[in-house]
Structure formats: structure tokens, C-alpha cells
Amino acid sequence: MPARVATADETRACERETIEAGTSSAELMRRAGRAAAVVVAERFRETLQNGVVIFAGPGNNGGDAWVVAEFLASAGNNVDVVEVAPPKSKESADAKRRALDTGKVRIAAHANDQRLIIDGLLGTGATGTPRGEIGHAIEMINPMRSSGVCVASLDLPSGLDGTTGEYERCVRADATITFGVLKRGHLIARDVCGEITAVDIGLNDGPAMQSLPILVDEHFAHSVIPPIPVSAHKGTRKRLAIVGGGKGMAGAAILSAEGALRSGIGLLRVVCHESSNVSIHAGIPAALVSTWPKTAGDLSSLVEAEDCIAIGPGLGNTDETRDLVERILLAFSGPVVLDADALNVFAGDTSSVAKLLNGRDAVLTPHPAELARLLGVSTSEVVNRRFEIGVDLARETGAALLLKGAPTIVFGNDGRRMTIASGTAALATGGSGDVLTGMIATLLSQMPPSTDRAVNAAACAAFIHGRAAELRKYIRGVTLADILDELPRAWNEIPARLEPGTLAFLEAHA
């Protein structure tokens, strides 16, 4: 079962659906605590030799913590529990009793010389700034982490809003172990979560689960990316045209072309403003270069030669641009990627986009400000509703819609959603989206026709784009040339094996 991404309310709906199907809430708590104990024992094997202190809150997250205490103690580890408040639910109280019945779990007032802390203060349902004893406990934990103590949080770092990713007073974790589904807050606030492991606790794969966005990881991406056979030639690797490179903006088209070449396109053409011709010839010697079509013959030559066309990088937001985009889309019926100014020229006019695309395989790739202009809303609304806001536009246009950001969301025209969490802040620089456009267009040209073609091309390219940044490790000092250099490794990386019971694993982000 693929990992999925949920709000706090959606998480509760999945749990409720599972409970109504016959699994008790106590059993779910026990599964969560047992799975977390397994991850802790493996991830912090050496650190555990000095013992562990577990901070247990009053809710079900505290109950999970008591189950972790029981299993770690039963495995021979020294376990202290700082009980910030007594359990509120019967399930949590029973979990506490079982842990203490082992005779190996001690109640402590504070951490001693342990090198590992487990944060079980607050779970997915908590909102607002933690105060009182829980707030005090968070203020105890973070300085200890700064002094070298490792911190593992159960479900969420306490104080982090699982839906919005907002926090004011929050545990900063080295590792977060989340149960059944990833939370939106994990992906928005990666900096406080450390590495994230999503463990399977047997939630039903019913309607509540099926409605959630899928997390795109290396296993999904590499199962979908088409292989390039030994017998391939430039024709079978497909032909792509990138239309962009307006006056003074040759660089955007060059970066998009680099993204395509580093992704395996067979034959590349860059169609640019005449003033950019020399620059693009020099910057991309592997590409054919021609100027924007002016006559019917120019246009016919362009559309008849290509398997896919990407329009937008460095195009310029002018009346001439809109005319060019419309003429190409009317003349060419094949798959397309629309980016940047190819979208900006349709601000507030999404119906025209839908008519011009006319049901073909297509990907729209706006960043939040570009989507805001298309929809006539504020950029803040796009960011705040990033997981939902593209659903209607994807359906209206019949295209896959890729909303760039951290995380990136891909909306299918059938209502499906995919979430891409790979990447680092090294990608937060001008030209990064141009590289991605070339990558998406390459996959779109190479994937066989299917109802999944556009959404899979967008999702897989976005994952690999982000993964290339992760492989570079650093942020400051990294350029897009460095990201491009990592693309061969990202495309050809063998996915790491997930441990049994693990749904997904995300590396820590600084």
C-alpha cells in the first residue's frame, strides 16, 4: 500500500473507519507503539545503551509512548518515563499499567544522563501553542538536544500542527515516527521533524484512505519511469521542442533544454526569439535551434516534427506570446507542457486554456504566484490551500496540474492528488522550474499513452528533480549546474529497500 498524506481530521477518519471495521482503538495504539519501538531500537541502537527517557503526555500520543516504554524495557533497555500528566483515556491508562507491570519501567521527574529522548507529549489532534506542563517539557527537551541528546518524536514533534505545519513552541526532533499516514505538517515543516518514518499500523484501505494524496517516493517513481532499451536511437527516445527564450531570456530556455538532455530526450529543438539564437546555439550545442514561427509553413514544420512541445521558459508575458501559444496549440494536437509565461498570458482565463488543450495529454506547471494569477486569487490562498486548490482547474482543463513548492502537489484531471516531498532549498532559485519543465516534457514524450501518462510524468520528474538536490547535500553554494550534474545519479539510483512494516522513509532536511 502506498504511503498517503493526511490532515488531522483525515487521519481521524482513517482511524475511525478502521475501528468501525473491527479493530479496537487499543489495538491501534498497541500496533503504533510496537512499530515505533522497533524503529527506535534499530535507528538508535548504540544510543539506547545509555538508556532512554520517554516524555508521556495525557492523550493517546502519551498512550503510544507508554507502549514504546513497555516494548523497549522488555527488550532489556533502561527506560525512564517522565509523566507530564496522567492518562485521560482508558486505552492510555491500560498502556501505562502494562508498562509498569514489566517491573522495568521507572517513573522519573526529569531526564538524567540518557542520550535519547522520546517525545510522546502531543499527537496529531493537538492544535495551538503548548502551554503549562507540556510547554515546560518542550522547553526542557530542546536545550538537551542542542547539547547532543538525540530526540525521536512519536507521530509529530509536539507543538507542530499536523494539518498546517505551523508551530510556535515545538520539539525539534532528529527523527519522527508517524503512524499509518504522513501528516501534511511533516512535509511543510521538514526542518523540525528530522528524518521521517511512516509505519504501517493496519489502517483500512477504504474510502477515507483512498481519497488521500499519494506520496511519490523512489519506489513509485522508478516503477513508472520507462526504461531506455539497448536498441534505442534518437527517434525512439523521442523528439521534443522547447518554445521560449524571448529577448534577453535565453537562459531559461537553455536551462530547460539542459533538463531535457539530462533526462534522456533523443532529439531536442529550442524555438526562440531571433535575438536569443546565437546564445542558445552556444549554450546547447546538442540542440537544433530555430526561431519562433512566423508563417504557416514555419508552424507546420514545427508541429509535424515533434512528439511533444514544452512552451514557456523565458517566453515573456506579451500579446505576441499569447498569440504564439494559441497558434502552436491550435496547430499541434500532441502532448504539451505549459510553464511560466505560457500560463501567465491566460491570467483569469482558464476556459481558453481548456479549449486550446482540447483533451490532450498536458501538464501545467505553475508556481503559487502563477496559479494565483490564473485563478484570480491571492498567492497566500494558493499556499494555504495547496493540497486542494488545483483540483477544479485540473478537471476543467483536462490537464495534470503541478503546483510547485515544498511540498509539490500534482493534481490529476480525475481528482487524484500526488505529493512530492523530495528536494531542498537549493531548488529555491531562478531557473529551477525551467529545468523541471524540460524533465517533465521528456517523460511526457516517452511514456506510452494512458490515462496516467501526464500525471505520472509530472510526478516522477518532480521527484527526480528534488532527489538530485538531495544528492548534492548542500544548499548554500549550490547552483543549478550542480543539480544538473546530479540528475544522472538521481535517474539511475536503485531504490533503498524499506524495512518490513515501513510505508515510507524521508531523509532529514536541515
XYZ file of C-alpha atoms in Angstrom, residues 7 125 154 239 252 320 325 427 498:
9
model
C -4.747 16.322 7.680
C -5.090 16.160 17.201
C 6.009 9.921 18.074
C 11.656 14.441 -30.230
C 15.546 29.996 -19.197
C 2.808 38.314 -29.004
C 0.942 29.944 -27.676
C 15.968 24.456 -5.695
C 12.180 -0.383 3.039
